[in-house]
Amino acid sequence: MSEQTKEPSGFLNAVKKAGVFLLIIAAALVIMGLGDLLGAVAYLPAKYSETLKNNPAWQTMEMYLTFWGTWAVMLLALLIPVNRPIYGALGTKVKGNTWKHLGLGILIGFGMNALCIAVAVLTGSIHLSYNSFKPLSFLLVFAAVFIQSSAEEVVCRGFIYQHLRHQFTSPWVAILCNSVLFSALHLSNPGVTPLALINNTLVGILLTMTVYYFDSFWCAAAIHTAWNFTQNILFGLPNSGVEVPYSVFTLDKATAVNGFAYDIGFGIEGTWCDLLVMLAVTVAIVLWGKKHNAKPTDIWVAEAK
């Protein structure tokens, strides 16, 4: 009798877990959808101003600033009691959200991207030339990129990851599922390829490992920001296939070719060089975490205290 009663209990538990999983993903998609609608307000100033419309820096900021809507909707969602502990993961309740880890994230993101770009230049896949540097525009666009990158992080490595970590015993459910969804968000990007989707899943795993072992959402957001900014704004390359009007350096598109470190449709994110760099950094983070027996803060327990 005991064996017979365990089977339906296990089945019902699996159904319940599947329902919770789908509810978390659905809630995240609703947050992003509402955020996109709200974020469209960022397009209004350029719509009514010819000066802004013809300003490359503003056009670039405008593209990134639409993600303010995701942040706004997410912060409202975190007021709901079931989501409230996640707010703790974004602030200093967790030990890894420090200026040190923020700076480390910027260095990691810049270093990975600069390495891939250097390989692309040295192997002749791309040629870059200096365009211009305007300090104020540079800083304002960086702030806009931070809003965009951290908005994606707060949904994937904040909302989805933290809820799945809380609901499932194995951390791999949270690590892999939020990373796959992150990659799926790029399915409609220009020039996307199977390798690009694999790489975006891998970078999702890398960023999640950063949250898991460094206990730092700030570090993950900084890596993401520095990666996008270095590629799009500093060197003028496509970022996940998306090009922008403003950059410090510009790409000679006429001479660009596919290669080990560059894909003319998707940028460096669609290459084997990117895959190897991501793997190396991910392994380094995991080895560091295991060596120091690093574990993330249980934000649900922290919230209860």
GROMACS .gro file of C-alpha atoms in nm:
model
  305
    1MET     CA    1   0.000   0.000   0.000
    2SER     CA    2   0.281   0.240   0.085
    3GLU     CA    3   0.437   0.202  -0.261
    4GLN     CA    4   0.102   0.257  -0.432
    5THR     CA    5   0.037   0.580  -0.243
    6LYS     CA    6   0.382   0.722  -0.322
    7GLU     CA    7   0.333   0.716  -0.699
    8PRO     CA    8   0.034   0.951  -0.718
    9SER     CA    9   0.193   1.173  -0.455
   10GLY     CA   10   0.509   1.201  -0.665
   11PHE     CA   11   0.305   1.260  -0.979
   12LEU     CA   12   0.099   1.533  -0.816
   13ASN     CA   13   0.414   1.697  -0.685
   14ALA     CA   14   0.565   1.693  -1.035
   15VAL     CA   15   0.248   1.850  -1.177
   16LYS     CA   16   0.257   2.116  -0.906
   17LYS     CA   17   0.623   2.194  -0.977
   18ALA     CA   18   0.553   2.216  -1.350
   19GLY     CA   19   0.266   2.455  -1.282
   20VAL     CA   20   0.485   2.674  -1.062
   21PHE     CA   21   0.757   2.674  -1.328
   22LEU     CA   22   0.514   2.783  -1.602
   23LEU     CA   23   0.364   3.049  -1.376
   24ILE     CA   24   0.708   3.199  -1.308
   25ILE     CA   25   0.795   3.207  -1.679
   26ALA     CA   26   0.454   3.350  -1.771
   27ALA     CA   27   0.487   3.623  -1.506
   28ALA     CA   28   0.832   3.716  -1.641
   29LEU     CA   29   0.697   3.740  -1.996
   30VAL     CA   30   0.410   3.960  -1.879
   31ILE     CA   31   0.656   4.188  -1.698
   32MET     CA   32   0.868   4.219  -2.013
   33GLY     CA   33   0.564   4.275  -2.234
   34LEU     CA   34   0.424   4.551  -2.015
   35GLY     CA   35   0.773   4.696  -1.982
   36ASP     CA   36   0.807   4.716  -2.360
   37LEU     CA   37   0.477   4.902  -2.387
   38LEU     CA   38   0.571   5.147  -2.114
   39GLY     CA   39   0.926   5.186  -2.241
   40ALA     CA   40   0.801   5.301  -2.581
   41VAL     CA   41   0.753   5.644  -2.418
   42ALA     CA   42   1.129   5.689  -2.464
   43TYR     CA   43   1.068   5.734  -2.837
   44LEU     CA   44   0.840   6.038  -2.789
   45PRO     CA   45   1.105   6.315  -2.749
   46ALA     CA   46   1.270   6.231  -3.083
   47LYS     CA   47   0.932   6.202  -3.249
   48TYR     CA   48   0.858   6.567  -3.176
   49SER     CA   49   1.210   6.711  -3.192
   50GLU     CA   50   1.405   6.736  -3.516
   51THR     CA   51   1.723   6.817  -3.320
   52LEU     CA   52   1.705   6.494  -3.120
   53LYS     CA   53   1.596   6.294  -3.424
   54ASN     CA   54   1.918   6.384  -3.606
   55ASN     CA   55   2.147   6.329  -3.307
   56PRO     CA   56   2.329   5.990  -3.326
   57ALA     CA   57   2.399   5.985  -2.951
   58TRP     CA   58   2.033   6.049  -2.867
   59GLN     CA   59   1.916   5.791  -3.121
   60THR     CA   60   2.141   5.536  -2.952
   61MET     CA   61   2.028   5.635  -2.604
   62GLU     CA   62   1.667   5.611  -2.719
   63MET     CA   63   1.715   5.248  -2.827
   64TYR     CA   64   1.851   5.151  -2.487
   65LEU     CA   65   1.628   5.374  -2.272
   66THR     CA   66   1.314   5.187  -2.377
   67PHE     CA   67   1.415   4.930  -2.116
   68TRP     CA   68   1.331   5.171  -1.835
   69GLY     CA   69   0.978   5.032  -1.871
   70THR     CA   70   1.098   4.684  -1.772
   71TRP     CA   71   1.258   4.825  -1.458
   72ALA     CA   72   0.942   5.020  -1.370
   73VAL     CA   73   0.713   4.720  -1.408
   74MET     CA   74   0.958   4.494  -1.223
   75LEU     CA   75   0.982   4.729  -0.924
   76LEU     CA   76   0.603   4.735  -0.905
   77ALA     CA   77   0.594   4.354  -0.925
   78LEU     CA   78   0.841   4.333  -0.637
   79LEU     CA   79   0.586   4.505  -0.414
   80ILE     CA   80   0.374   4.188  -0.431
   81PRO     CA   81   0.451   3.985  -0.115
   82VAL     CA   82   0.548   3.666  -0.300
   83ASN     CA   83   0.808   3.861  -0.498
   84ARG     CA   84   0.933   4.088  -0.221
   85PRO     CA   85   1.237   3.878  -0.116
   86ILE     CA   86   1.383   3.927  -0.466
   87TYR     CA   87   1.417   4.296  -0.387
   88GLY     CA   88   1.673   4.194  -0.125
   89ALA     CA   89   1.889   4.032  -0.394
   90LEU     CA   90   1.915   4.367  -0.573
   91GLY     CA   91   2.043   4.563  -0.274
   92THR     CA   92   2.303   4.527  -0.004
   93LYS     CA   93   2.121   4.253   0.191
   94VAL     CA   94   2.336   4.007  -0.002
   95LYS     CA   95   2.707   4.024   0.073
   96GLY     CA   96   2.827   4.036  -0.287
   97ASN     CA   97   2.650   4.355  -0.397
   98THR     CA   98   2.949   4.583  -0.342
   99TRP     CA   99   3.131   4.848  -0.542
  100LYS     CA  100   3.422   4.606  -0.565
  101HIS     CA  101   3.209   4.348  -0.747
  102LEU     CA  102   3.053   4.618  -0.964
  103GLY     CA  103   3.400   4.723  -1.077
  104LEU     CA  104   3.505   4.361  -1.123
  105GLY     CA  105   3.204   4.305  -1.345
  106ILE     CA  106   3.295   4.599  -1.566
  107LEU     CA  107   3.650   4.465  -1.602
  108ILE     CA  108   3.529   4.113  -1.687
  109GLY     CA  109   3.276   4.237  -1.943
  110PHE     CA  110   3.523   4.472  -2.107
  111GLY     CA  111   3.804   4.217  -2.100
  112MET     CA  112   3.604   3.938  -2.261
  113ASN     CA  113   3.471   4.162  -2.535
  114ALA     CA  114   3.800   4.338  -2.603
  115LEU     CA  115   3.977   4.000  -2.632
  116CYS     CA  116   3.730   3.873  -2.891
  117ILE     CA  117   3.749   4.199  -3.086
  118ALA     CA  118   4.129   4.194  -3.077
  119VAL     CA  119   4.127   3.842  -3.224
  120ALA     CA  120   3.882   3.955  -3.494
  121VAL     CA  121   4.110   4.246  -3.586
  122LEU     CA  122   4.431   4.040  -3.579
  123THR     CA  123   4.280   3.766  -3.796
  124GLY     CA  124   4.163   4.024  -4.052
  125SER     CA  125   3.788   3.974  -4.008
  126ILE     CA  126   3.726   4.339  -3.924
  127HIS     CA  127   3.891   4.677  -3.964
  128LEU     CA  128   3.814   4.964  -3.727
  129SER     CA  129   3.871   5.337  -3.756
  130TYR     CA  130   3.839   5.620  -3.503
  131ASN     CA  131   3.519   5.821  -3.526
  132SER     CA  132   3.488   6.065  -3.238
  133PHE     CA  133   3.481   6.089  -2.860
  134LYS     CA  134   3.243   6.325  -2.681
  135PRO     CA  135   3.268   6.275  -2.303
  136LEU     CA  136   2.910   6.381  -2.217
  137SER     CA  137   2.752   6.166  -2.490
  138PHE     CA  138   2.981   5.879  -2.392
  139LEU     CA  139   2.867   5.890  -2.028
  140LEU     CA  140   2.498   5.939  -2.107
  141VAL     CA  141   2.496   5.648  -2.350
  142PHE     CA  142   2.677   5.432  -2.092
  143ALA     CA  143   2.400   5.510  -1.843
  144ALA     CA  144   2.139   5.413  -2.104
  145VAL     CA  145   2.319   5.085  -2.177
  146PHE     CA  146   2.328   5.012  -1.805
  147ILE     CA  147   1.950   5.056  -1.786
  148GLN     CA  148   1.901   4.813  -2.076
  149SER     CA  149   2.148   4.549  -1.961
  150SER     CA  150   2.044   4.557  -1.596
  151ALA     CA  151   1.677   4.536  -1.700
  152GLU     CA  152   1.744   4.207  -1.878
  153GLU     CA  153   1.940   4.092  -1.574
  154VAL     CA  154   1.667   4.180  -1.325
  155VAL     CA  155   1.421   3.967  -1.521
  156CYS     CA  156   1.647   3.668  -1.589
  157ARG     CA  157   1.901   3.663  -1.304
  158GLY     CA  158   1.664   3.837  -1.064
  159PHE     CA  159   1.300   3.736  -1.101
  160ILE     CA  160   1.326   3.402  -1.286
  161TYR     CA  161   1.647   3.273  -1.128
  162GLN     CA  162   1.558   3.362  -0.770
  163HIS     CA  163   1.207   3.216  -0.791
  164LEU     CA  164   1.333   2.892  -0.947
  165ARG     CA  165   1.612   2.865  -0.688
  166HIS     CA  166   1.349   2.895  -0.417
  167GLN     CA  167   1.108   2.644  -0.571
  168PHE     CA  168   1.346   2.370  -0.689
  169THR     CA  169   1.605   2.178  -0.487
  170SER     CA  170   1.864   2.159  -0.764
  171PRO     CA  171   2.020   2.497  -0.853
  172TRP     CA  172   2.066   2.373  -1.209
  173VAL     CA  173   1.695   2.413  -1.278
  174ALA     CA  174   1.729   2.786  -1.211
  175ILE     CA  175   2.070   2.817  -1.379
  176LEU     CA  176   1.979   2.646  -1.706
  177CYS     CA  177   1.618   2.756  -1.743
  178ASN     CA  178   1.680   3.127  -1.699
  179SER     CA  179   1.977   3.103  -1.938
  180VAL     CA  180   1.777   2.927  -2.209
  181LEU     CA  181   1.499   3.186  -2.179
  182PHE     CA  182   1.758   3.465  -2.198
  183SER     CA  183   1.885   3.315  -2.523
  184ALA     CA  184   1.529   3.277  -2.655
  185LEU     CA  185   1.477   3.651  -2.612
  186HIS     CA  186   1.728   3.697  -2.897
  187LEU     CA  187   1.552   3.466  -3.144
  188SER     CA  188   1.417   3.757  -3.350
  189ASN     CA  189   1.744   3.953  -3.356
  190PRO     CA  190   1.903   4.027  -3.696
  191GLY     CA  191   2.151   3.763  -3.817
  192VAL     CA  192   2.080   3.512  -3.540
  193THR     CA  193   2.231   3.164  -3.592
  194PRO     CA  194   2.229   2.836  -3.395
  195LEU     CA  195   2.582   2.912  -3.270
  196ALA     CA  196   2.469   3.258  -3.158
  197LEU     CA  197   2.184   3.105  -2.955
  198ILE     CA  198   2.425   2.856  -2.796
  199ASN     CA  199   2.658   3.141  -2.707
  200ASN     CA  200   2.375   3.348  -2.559
  201THR     CA  201   2.273   3.049  -2.348
  202LEU     CA  202   2.633   3.016  -2.235
  203VAL     CA  203   2.661   3.383  -2.141
  204GLY     CA  204   2.337   3.339  -1.946
  205ILE     CA  205   2.501   3.053  -1.755
  206LEU     CA  206   2.814   3.267  -1.698
  207LEU     CA  207   2.606   3.554  -1.558
  208THR     CA  208   2.404   3.319  -1.340
  209MET     CA  209   2.722   3.161  -1.204
  210THR     CA  210   2.834   3.512  -1.116
  211VAL     CA  211   2.518   3.561  -0.910
  212TYR     CA  212   2.550   3.212  -0.760
  213TYR     CA  213   2.920   3.219  -0.662
  214PHE     CA  214   2.984   3.592  -0.615
  215ASP     CA  215   2.639   3.643  -0.459
  216SER     CA  216   2.623   3.959  -0.666
  217PHE     CA  217   2.350   4.081  -0.898
  218TRP     CA  218   2.555   4.399  -0.933
  219CYS     CA  219   2.848   4.206  -1.079
  220ALA     CA  220   2.628   4.028  -1.334
  221ALA     CA  221   2.462   4.356  -1.437
  222ALA     CA  222   2.805   4.520  -1.473
  223ILE     CA  223   2.941   4.235  -1.689
  224HIS     CA  224   2.638   4.257  -1.915
  225THR     CA  225   2.662   4.638  -1.939
  226ALA     CA  226   3.034   4.642  -2.013
  227TRP     CA  227   2.996   4.366  -2.274
  228ASN     CA  228   2.721   4.551  -2.464
  229PHE     CA  229   2.885   4.893  -2.428
  230THR     CA  230   3.228   4.775  -2.543
  231GLN     CA  231   3.090   4.601  -2.847
  232ASN     CA  232   2.823   4.850  -2.957
  233ILE     CA  233   2.938   5.191  -2.837
  234LEU     CA  234   3.314   5.172  -2.797
  235PHE     CA  235   3.399   4.970  -3.109
  236GLY     CA  236   3.087   5.020  -3.323
  237LEU     CA  237   3.011   4.652  -3.384
  238PRO     CA  238   2.670   4.481  -3.395
  239ASN     CA  239   2.554   4.373  -3.051
  240SER     CA  240   2.349   4.056  -3.092
  241GLY     CA  241   2.298   4.169  -3.450
  242VAL     CA  242   2.175   4.518  -3.352
  243GLU     CA  243   2.368   4.821  -3.478
  244VAL     CA  244   2.358   5.172  -3.331
  245PRO     CA  245   2.424   5.519  -3.482
  246TYR     CA  246   2.674   5.639  -3.218
  247SER     CA  247   3.015   5.486  -3.145
  248VAL     CA  248   3.371   5.592  -3.068
  249PHE     CA  249   3.518   5.364  -3.337
  250THR     CA  250   3.343   5.251  -3.653
  251LEU     CA  251   3.350   4.928  -3.847
  252ASP     CA  252   3.445   4.914  -4.214
  253LYS     CA  253   3.148   4.701  -4.323
  254ALA     CA  254   3.275   4.667  -4.679
  255THR     CA  255   3.582   4.469  -4.570
  256ALA     CA  256   3.426   4.272  -4.283
  257VAL     CA  257   3.420   3.893  -4.331
  258ASN     CA  258   3.304   3.591  -4.134
  259GLY     CA  259   3.575   3.424  -3.932
  260PHE     CA  260   3.674   3.256  -3.611
  261ALA     CA  261   3.608   3.576  -3.412
  262TYR     CA  262   3.349   3.766  -3.615
  263ASP     CA  263   3.011   3.700  -3.774
  264ILE     CA  264   2.896   3.973  -4.014
  265GLY     CA  265   2.532   3.921  -3.921
  266PHE     CA  266   2.544   3.884  -3.543
  267GLY     CA  267   2.883   4.024  -3.443
  268ILE     CA  268   3.136   3.851  -3.219
  269GLU     CA  269   2.857   3.682  -3.022
  270GLY     CA  270   2.798   3.443  -3.310
  271THR     CA  271   3.152   3.299  -3.317
  272TRP     CA  272   3.362   3.013  -3.184
  273CYS     CA  273   3.601   3.263  -3.029
  274ASP     CA  274   3.317   3.398  -2.815
  275LEU     CA  275   3.216   3.045  -2.715
  276LEU     CA  276   3.569   2.959  -2.599
  277VAL     CA  277   3.610   3.285  -2.406
  278MET     CA  278   3.273   3.237  -2.234
  279LEU     CA  279   3.359   2.879  -2.143
  280ALA     CA  280   3.697   2.979  -2.000
  281VAL     CA  281   3.551   3.257  -1.784
  282THR     CA  282   3.261   3.039  -1.667
  283VAL     CA  283   3.500   2.761  -1.564
  284ALA     CA  284   3.720   3.017  -1.384
  285ILE     CA  285   3.419   3.148  -1.187
  286VAL     CA  286   3.308   2.795  -1.093
  287LEU     CA  287   3.660   2.692  -0.984
  288TRP     CA  288   3.693   3.009  -0.776
  289GLY     CA  289   3.355   2.947  -0.616
  290LYS     CA  290   3.433   2.587  -0.529
  291LYS     CA  291   3.776   2.676  -0.394
  292HIS     CA  292   3.627   2.935  -0.160
  293ASN     CA  293   3.314   2.728  -0.088
  294ALA     CA  294   3.110   3.028  -0.203
  295LYS     CA  295   2.732   3.004  -0.169
  296PRO     CA  296   2.458   3.257  -0.244
  297THR     CA  297   2.246   3.420   0.020
  298ASP     CA  298   1.904   3.259   0.069
  299ILE     CA  299   1.706   3.578   0.019
  300TRP     CA  300   1.385   3.419   0.146
  301VAL     CA  301   1.552   3.340   0.478
  302ALA     CA  302   1.714   3.686   0.486
  303GLU     CA  303   1.377   3.851   0.426
  304ALA     CA  304   1.221   3.661   0.714
  305LYS     CA  305   1.480   3.787   0.963
   0.00000   0.00000   0.00000
